């Protein structure tokens, strides 16, 4: 289908890029991205992907907007307090770009629902705030062969990596098992600078755009860290995929999805997989 | 000897183990950090016994949650 005049104008700054052009913009319009978590990371990612014209965007979040979210979750406004985050996010995204379809999923990801959630999407963005969800997303995406962007933010720091199953290491290759509950600080306990979600979430959106359009090099095989205080980005090269990884090696020991909520407490750093 | 730690080249005493470096660099939550030496992950059980050599490149990889709530 040809672009309307309005679409040509809306996407003109993309279309003028020789790497994107009309062809790349069409890929974006046909692209499907699932964003898990409509918070600090998911908010900017969702807004940029909506603005970019990614045709179908799914948002998964079980929470409602809280006053303490607004310092960083810029997709929600003061008037949205109490509203479901997925609804508030959808309204903002459609206000930015009425062209796109936003699917909302008012739920937490679990081993029961995650395969259904990810199956129709091309690329997944992990914008969750807890390790059980991050490991679940990793394992489900590895098993289903879905590429995804992992990220985390805390205090003045953030980091991300892109996982393309079969092509590079996965999150579990690096981090093995979730840490026990409360062993490492969360944003709620430790705080996070608001713009950090903007920096890292926008980089996640960038990876989604690059994956869909096939432009450039993805952050596969690297962990990119950002320290706002020293204003340094550092790209850590990771060992190749699968070497002893419980989920993405050629002989994985994990073949079923795990809901870590309880098991997290039973993990010890001395364990075999640690 | 010179080690590159998290991208920064610095002078260290000979005979330094991974465990000692973790201490020296004041690594946060040391029991949960992932360490890579020359782009290979070091086994946690070997942190005490692995002696670093001149020119080694060491990275610390930290758990980082956060993002949603
Ligand atoms: Zn792996």
CSV table of C-alpha atoms and ligand atoms in Angstrom, one decimal:
chain,number,residue,atom,x,y,z
A,1,UNK,CA,0.0,0.0,0.0
A,2,UNK,CA,1.3,3.5,-0.9
A,3,UNK,CA,1.7,6.1,1.8
A,4,UNK,CA,-0.9,8.9,2.0
A,5,UNK,CA,0.4,12.5,1.8
A,6,UNK,CA,-0.1,12.8,5.5
A,7,UNK,CA,2.0,9.7,6.2
A,8,UNK,CA,4.7,10.9,3.9
A,9,UNK,CA,4.9,14.1,5.9
A,10,UNK,CA,4.6,12.4,9.3
A,11,UNK,CA,7.5,10.0,8.5
A,12,UNK,CA,9.5,12.4,6.2
A,13,UNK,CA,12.5,12.6,8.6
A,14,UNK,CA,12.7,8.8,8.5
A,15,UNK,CA,12.1,8.5,4.8
A,16,UNK,CA,14.8,11.0,4.0
A,17,UNK,CA,17.4,8.8,5.8
A,18,UNK,CA,19.0,6.7,3.1
A,19,UNK,CA,19.2,3.7,5.5
A,20,UNK,CA,15.5,3.8,6.1
A,21,UNK,CA,13.7,5.4,3.1
A,22,UNK,CA,10.2,4.4,2.0
A,23,UNK,CA,11.1,0.7,2.2
A,24,UNK,CA,12.3,1.0,5.8
A,25,UNK,CA,9.3,3.0,6.9
A,26,UNK,CA,7.0,0.4,5.4
A,27,UNK,CA,8.8,-2.2,7.4
A,28,UNK,CA,8.2,-0.2,10.6
A,29,UNK,CA,4.5,0.2,9.7
A,30,UNK,CA,4.3,-3.5,9.3
A,31,UNK,CA,6.4,-4.2,12.4
A,32,UNK,CA,5.1,-5.6,15.7
A,33,UNK,CA,6.8,-4.9,19.0
A,34,UNK,CA,5.7,-6.1,22.4
A,35,UNK,CA,6.7,-3.9,25.4
A,36,UNK,CA,6.6,-5.7,28.8
A,37,UNK,CA,6.3,-3.1,31.5
A,38,UNK,CA,4.9,0.4,30.9
A,39,UNK,CA,7.2,2.1,33.4
A,40,UNK,CA,10.5,3.9,33.4
A,41,UNK,CA,11.9,1.9,30.4
A,42,UNK,CA,8.7,1.0,28.6
A,43,UNK,CA,7.4,4.6,28.6
A,44,UNK,CA,10.0,6.2,26.4
A,45,UNK,CA,10.3,3.1,24.3
A,46,UNK,CA,6.6,3.0,23.6
A,47,UNK,CA,6.4,6.7,22.8
A,48,UNK,CA,9.3,6.5,20.3
A,49,UNK,CA,8.0,3.4,18.7
A,50,UNK,CA,4.5,4.9,18.4
A,51,UNK,CA,6.0,8.0,16.9
A,52,UNK,CA,8.1,5.9,14.5
A,53,UNK,CA,4.9,4.3,13.2
A,54,UNK,CA,5.6,0.8,14.3
A,55,UNK,CA,2.2,-0.6,13.2
A,56,UNK,CA,1.4,-2.9,16.1
A,57,UNK,CA,2.6,-2.3,19.6
A,58,UNK,CA,1.6,-4.5,22.5
A,59,UNK,CA,1.9,-3.2,26.1
A,60,UNK,CA,1.9,-5.6,29.1
A,61,UNK,CA,1.5,-4.2,32.6
A,62,UNK,CA,-0.6,-5.1,35.6
A,63,UNK,CA,-0.3,-1.9,37.5
A,64,UNK,CA,-2.2,1.4,37.8
A,65,UNK,CA,-0.5,4.8,37.5
A,66,UNK,CA,0.8,6.1,40.9
A,67,UNK,CA,2.0,9.6,41.7
A,68,UNK,CA,5.5,8.3,42.4
A,69,UNK,CA,5.7,7.0,38.8
A,70,UNK,CA,5.5,10.4,37.2
A,71,UNK,CA,9.1,11.4,38.0
A,72,UNK,CA,10.2,9.1,35.2
A,73,UNK,CA,7.3,7.4,33.4
A,74,UNK,CA,6.7,10.2,31.0
A,75,UNK,CA,3.9,8.3,29.0
A,76,UNK,CA,1.6,9.0,32.0
A,77,UNK,CA,0.4,12.3,33.3
A,78,UNK,CA,-0.9,13.7,36.5
A,79,UNK,CA,-4.5,13.2,35.2
A,80,UNK,CA,-3.8,9.5,34.7
A,81,UNK,CA,-3.2,8.7,38.4
A,82,UNK,CA,-5.3,5.6,39.3
A,83,UNK,CA,-5.8,4.7,35.6
A,84,UNK,CA,-4.4,1.4,34.4
A,85,UNK,CA,-0.9,1.9,33.0
A,86,UNK,CA,-1.8,0.0,29.8
A,87,UNK,CA,-4.8,2.3,29.2
A,88,UNK,CA,-2.9,5.5,30.0
A,89,UNK,CA,0.0,4.3,27.7
A,90,UNK,CA,-2.3,3.5,24.9
A,91,UNK,CA,-4.0,7.0,25.1
A,92,UNK,CA,-0.6,8.7,24.9
A,93,UNK,CA,0.6,6.5,22.0
A,94,UNK,CA,-2.5,7.0,20.0
A,95,UNK,CA,-2.4,10.8,20.7
A,96,UNK,CA,1.1,10.8,19.3
A,97,UNK,CA,0.2,8.6,16.3
A,98,UNK,CA,-3.4,7.6,15.5
A,99,UNK,CA,-2.1,5.4,12.7
A,100,UNK,CA,-0.9,2.6,14.9
A,101,UNK,CA,-2.7,-0.2,16.7
A,102,UNK,CA,-2.0,-0.6,20.4
A,103,UNK,CA,-2.8,-3.9,22.1
A,104,UNK,CA,-3.1,-3.8,25.8
A,105,UNK,CA,-2.6,-6.7,28.2
A,106,UNK,CA,-3.5,-5.9,31.8
A,107,UNK,CA,-1.6,-8.7,33.4
A,108,UNK,CA,1.8,-9.8,34.8
A,109,UNK,CA,3.9,-12.1,32.6
A,110,UNK,CA,3.9,-15.6,33.9
A,111,UNK,CA,5.0,-19.0,32.6
A,112,UNK,CA,1.4,-19.5,31.7
A,113,UNK,CA,0.7,-16.5,29.5
A,114,UNK,CA,4.1,-15.4,28.1
A,115,UNK,CA,4.2,-17.7,25.1
A,116,UNK,CA,0.8,-16.4,24.0
A,117,UNK,CA,1.9,-12.8,24.6
A,118,UNK,CA,5.1,-12.9,22.6
A,119,UNK,CA,4.0,-15.2,19.7
A,120,UNK,CA,2.6,-12.6,17.4
A,121,UNK,CA,5.4,-10.0,17.8
A,122,UNK,CA,8.6,-9.6,15.9
A,123,UNK,CA,10.6,-8.0,18.8
A,124,UNK,CA,10.2,-7.8,22.5
A,125,UNK,CA,11.3,-5.1,24.9
A,126,UNK,CA,11.9,-6.1,28.5
A,127,UNK,CA,11.0,-3.0,30.6
A,128,UNK,CA,10.2,-5.0,33.7
A,129,UNK,CA,11.5,-4.2,37.2
A,130,UNK,CA,12.2,-7.6,38.7
A,131,UNK,CA,14.5,-10.5,38.1
A,132,UNK,CA,11.9,-13.3,38.0
A,133,UNK,CA,10.2,-11.5,35.0
A,134,UNK,CA,13.6,-10.8,33.3
A,135,UNK,CA,14.6,-14.4,33.5
A,136,UNK,CA,11.1,-15.6,32.4
A,137,UNK,CA,11.2,-13.2,29.4
A,138,UNK,CA,14.7,-14.4,28.5
A,139,UNK,CA,13.9,-18.1,28.7
A,140,UNK,CA,10.6,-17.7,26.8
A,141,UNK,CA,12.2,-15.6,24.0
A,142,UNK,CA,15.1,-18.0,23.7
A,143,UNK,CA,12.8,-21.0,23.5
A,144,UNK,CA,10.5,-19.3,21.0
A,145,UNK,CA,13.4,-17.8,19.0
A,146,UNK,CA,12.2,-14.3,19.6
A,147,UNK,CA,14.7,-11.4,19.6
A,148,UNK,CA,14.5,-9.1,22.6
A,149,UNK,CA,16.1,-6.2,24.3
A,150,UNK,CA,17.0,-6.6,28.0
A,151,UNK,CA,17.6,-3.6,30.2
A,152,UNK,CA,17.9,-2.5,33.8
A,153,UNK,CA,18.3,0.9,35.5
A,154,UNK,CA,19.1,1.9,39.0
A,155,UNK,CA,20.4,5.1,40.7
A,156,UNK,CA,22.5,6.8,38.1
A,157,UNK,CA,23.3,3.7,36.1
A,158,UNK,CA,21.7,1.7,33.3
A,159,UNK,CA,22.5,-1.2,31.0
A,160,UNK,CA,21.1,-3.1,28.1
A,161,UNK,CA,21.8,-6.0,25.8
A,162,UNK,CA,20.1,-7.4,22.8
A,163,UNK,CA,19.5,-11.1,22.5
A,164,UNK,CA,18.9,-12.7,19.2
A,165,UNK,CA,18.5,-16.4,20.0
A,166,UNK,CA,21.0,-18.6,18.2
A,167,UNK,CA,23.1,-15.6,17.2
A,168,UNK,CA,24.6,-14.4,20.5
A,169,UNK,CA,24.6,-14.9,24.2
A,170,UNK,CA,21.4,-14.6,26.3
A,171,UNK,CA,20.7,-12.9,29.6
A,172,UNK,CA,21.1,-16.2,31.4
A,173,UNK,CA,24.5,-16.8,29.7
A,174,UNK,CA,25.7,-13.7,31.7
A,175,UNK,CA,23.6,-13.9,34.9
A,176,UNK,CA,22.8,-17.6,35.3
A,177,UNK,CA,20.1,-17.4,38.0
A,178,UNK,CA,18.0,-14.6,39.6
A,179,UNK,CA,19.6,-13.2,42.8
A,180,UNK,CA,17.7,-14.0,46.0
A,181,UNK,CA,14.9,-11.6,46.9
A,182,UNK,CA,16.3,-8.2,48.1
A,183,UNK,CA,19.9,-9.3,47.7
A,184,UNK,CA,20.5,-6.6,45.1
A,185,UNK,CA,18.8,-3.2,45.5
A,186,UNK,CA,15.7,-2.3,43.5
A,187,UNK,CA,14.7,1.2,42.2
A,188,UNK,CA,12.1,1.5,44.9
A,189,UNK,CA,14.7,0.9,47.6
A,190,UNK,CA,17.7,2.7,45.9
A,191,UNK,CA,16.1,5.3,43.7
A,192,UNK,CA,16.7,6.0,40.0
A,193,UNK,CA,17.2,9.3,38.2
A,194,UNK,CA,14.2,9.9,36.0
A,195,UNK,CA,16.0,10.6,32.7
A,196,UNK,CA,17.8,7.2,33.0
A,197,UNK,CA,14.6,5.5,31.7
A,198,UNK,CA,14.7,8.0,28.8
A,199,UNK,CA,18.3,7.1,28.0
A,200,UNK,CA,18.1,3.4,28.2
A,201,UNK,CA,14.4,3.0,27.1
A,202,UNK,CA,15.2,5.0,24.0
A,203,UNK,CA,18.2,2.8,23.3
A,204,UNK,CA,15.8,-0.2,23.5
A,205,UNK,CA,13.5,1.5,21.0
A,206,UNK,CA,16.5,2.1,18.8
A,207,UNK,CA,17.3,-1.6,18.8
A,208,UNK,CA,13.7,-2.5,17.9
A,209,UNK,CA,13.8,0.0,15.0
A,210,UNK,CA,17.2,-1.4,13.8
A,211,UNK,CA,15.9,-5.0,14.1
A,212,UNK,CA,12.8,-4.2,12.1
A,213,UNK,CA,14.5,-2.2,9.4
A,214,UNK,CA,17.6,-4.4,9.3
A,215,UNK,CA,19.8,-1.3,9.6
A,216,UNK,CA,23.2,-1.3,11.4
A,217,UNK,CA,24.6,-3.6,14.0
A,218,UNK,CA,22.5,-4.8,16.9
A,219,UNK,CA,23.8,-4.9,20.5
A,220,UNK,CA,24.2,-8.7,20.3
A,221,UNK,CA,27.1,-10.2,22.2
A,222,UNK,CA,27.6,-7.0,24.2
A,223,UNK,CA,26.4,-5.5,27.4
A,224,UNK,CA,26.3,-1.7,27.1
A,225,UNK,CA,26.5,0.1,30.4
A,226,UNK,CA,25.9,3.8,31.1
A,227,UNK,CA,27.0,5.7,34.2
A,228,UNK,CA,25.4,9.2,34.3
A,229,UNK,CA,27.7,10.5,37.0
A,230,UNK,CA,31.0,9.8,35.1
A,231,UNK,CA,29.0,10.3,31.8
A,232,UNK,CA,30.5,7.2,30.4
A,233,UNK,CA,29.2,4.5,28.1
A,234,UNK,CA,31.1,1.2,28.3
A,235,UNK,CA,30.5,-1.7,25.9
A,236,UNK,CA,31.4,-5.0,27.4
A,237,UNK,CA,32.1,-7.8,24.9
A,238,UNK,CA,30.5,-11.0,26.1
A,239,UNK,CA,31.7,-14.6,25.6
A,240,UNK,CA,30.0,-16.5,22.8
A,241,UNK,CA,26.5,-18.0,23.2
A,242,UNK,CA,25.6,-21.0,25.1
A,243,UNK,CA,28.9,-22.1,26.8
A,244,UNK,CA,27.2,-24.1,29.6
A,245,UNK,CA,24.2,-21.8,29.5
A,246,UNK,CA,21.2,-23.6,31.1
A,247,UNK,CA,18.8,-22.4,28.4
A,248,UNK,CA,20.6,-21.4,25.2
A,249,UNK,CA,23.3,-24.0,25.0
A,250,UNK,CA,22.9,-26.9,22.6
A,251,UNK,CA,22.0,-29.2,25.5
A,252,UNK,CA,19.9,-27.0,27.8
A,253,UNK,CA,19.0,-28.1,31.3
A,254,UNK,CA,16.1,-25.7,31.4
A,255,UNK,CA,13.4,-26.8,28.9
A,256,UNK,CA,10.3,-25.5,30.7
A,257,UNK,CA,9.5,-22.0,31.9
A,258,UNK,CA,10.1,-21.2,35.5
A,259,UNK,CA,8.1,-18.8,37.7
A,260,UNK,CA,10.9,-17.7,40.1
A,261,UNK,CA,8.9,-16.0,42.8
A,262,UNK,CA,9.5,-18.7,45.4
A,263,UNK,CA,12.6,-20.5,44.0
A,264,UNK,CA,14.5,-17.2,44.1
A,265,UNK,CA,15.0,-17.6,47.9
A,266,UNK,CA,16.4,-21.0,47.6
A,267,UNK,CA,19.3,-20.0,45.3
A,268,UNK,CA,22.8,-19.8,46.7
A,269,UNK,CA,25.8,-18.3,44.8
A,270,UNK,CA,27.7,-21.5,45.3
A,271,UNK,CA,25.2,-23.5,43.3
A,272,UNK,CA,26.4,-25.4,40.3
A,273,UNK,CA,24.9,-23.0,37.8
A,274,UNK,CA,26.0,-19.9,39.7
B,1,UNK,CA,51.5,-5.4,36.3
B,2,UNK,CA,48.9,-3.6,34.2
B,3,UNK,CA,45.3,-4.8,34.2
B,4,UNK,CA,42.4,-3.3,32.3
B,5,UNK,CA,39.5,-3.2,34.7
B,6,UNK,CA,36.1,-2.1,33.3
B,7,UNK,CA,37.9,-0.5,30.4
B,8,UNK,CA,40.5,1.4,32.5
B,9,UNK,CA,44.1,0.5,32.4
B,10,UNK,CA,45.7,0.6,35.9
B,11,UNK,CA,48.8,-0.7,37.8
B,12,UNK,CA,48.2,-3.6,40.2
B,13,UNK,CA,50.4,-5.7,42.5
B,14,UNK,CA,51.6,-9.1,41.1
B,15,UNK,CA,49.8,-12.2,42.4
B,16,UNK,CA,46.3,-10.5,42.6
B,17,UNK,CA,43.4,-13.0,42.6
B,18,UNK,CA,39.9,-12.2,41.2
B,19,UNK,CA,38.6,-12.2,44.8
B,20,UNK,CA,41.3,-9.7,45.9
B,21,UNK,CA,40.5,-7.5,42.9
B,22,UNK,CA,36.8,-7.6,43.8
B,23,UNK,CA,37.8,-6.3,47.3
B,24,UNK,CA,40.2,-3.8,46.0
B,25,UNK,CA,37.7,-2.3,43.5
B,26,UNK,CA,35.0,-2.2,46.2
B,27,UNK,CA,32.6,-4.2,43.9
B,28,UNK,CA,29.0,-3.7,45.1
B,29,UNK,CA,27.2,-7.0,46.0
B,30,UNK,CA,30.3,-9.0,45.3
B,31,UNK,CA,28.5,-12.3,45.9
B,32,UNK,CA,26.3,-11.7,42.9
B,33,UNK,CA,28.7,-10.1,40.4
B,34,UNK,CA,29.6,-11.8,37.2
B,35,UNK,CA,33.3,-11.5,36.3
B,36,UNK,CA,34.8,-11.9,32.8
B,37,UNK,CA,38.6,-12.2,32.2
B,38,UNK,CA,39.7,-11.7,28.6
B,39,UNK,CA,36.1,-12.2,27.4
B,40,UNK,CA,35.6,-15.5,29.2
B,41,UNK,CA,33.3,-15.8,32.3
B,42,UNK,CA,35.2,-16.8,35.4
B,43,UNK,CA,33.7,-19.5,37.5
B,44,UNK,CA,32.7,-18.2,41.0
B,45,UNK,CA,34.4,-21.3,42.6
B,46,UNK,CA,37.7,-20.1,41.0
B,47,UNK,CA,37.7,-16.5,42.2
B,48,UNK,CA,40.0,-17.2,45.1
B,49,UNK,CA,42.4,-19.3,43.1
B,50,UNK,CA,42.6,-17.4,39.8
B,51,UNK,CA,45.7,-15.3,39.7
B,52,UNK,CA,45.5,-12.4,37.2
B,53,UNK,CA,48.3,-11.8,34.8
B,54,UNK,CA,49.8,-8.7,33.2
B,55,UNK,CA,47.6,-7.5,30.4
B,56,UNK,CA,44.4,-9.2,31.5
B,57,UNK,CA,41.1,-7.5,30.8
B,58,UNK,CA,38.6,-7.8,33.6
B,59,UNK,CA,34.9,-6.8,33.5
B,60,UNK,CA,32.4,-6.8,36.3
B,61,UNK,CA,28.8,-7.4,35.2
B,62,UNK,CA,26.1,-6.4,37.7
B,63,UNK,CA,22.5,-7.4,38.2
B,64,UNK,CA,20.4,-4.5,37.4
B,65,UNK,CA,16.6,-4.6,38.0
B,66,UNK,CA,14.5,-1.6,37.7
B,67,UNK,CA,12.5,-0.3,34.8
B,68,UNK,CA,8.8,-0.6,35.5
B,69,UNK,CA,7.4,0.2,38.9
C,1,LIG,ZN1,22.3,-18.3,27.2
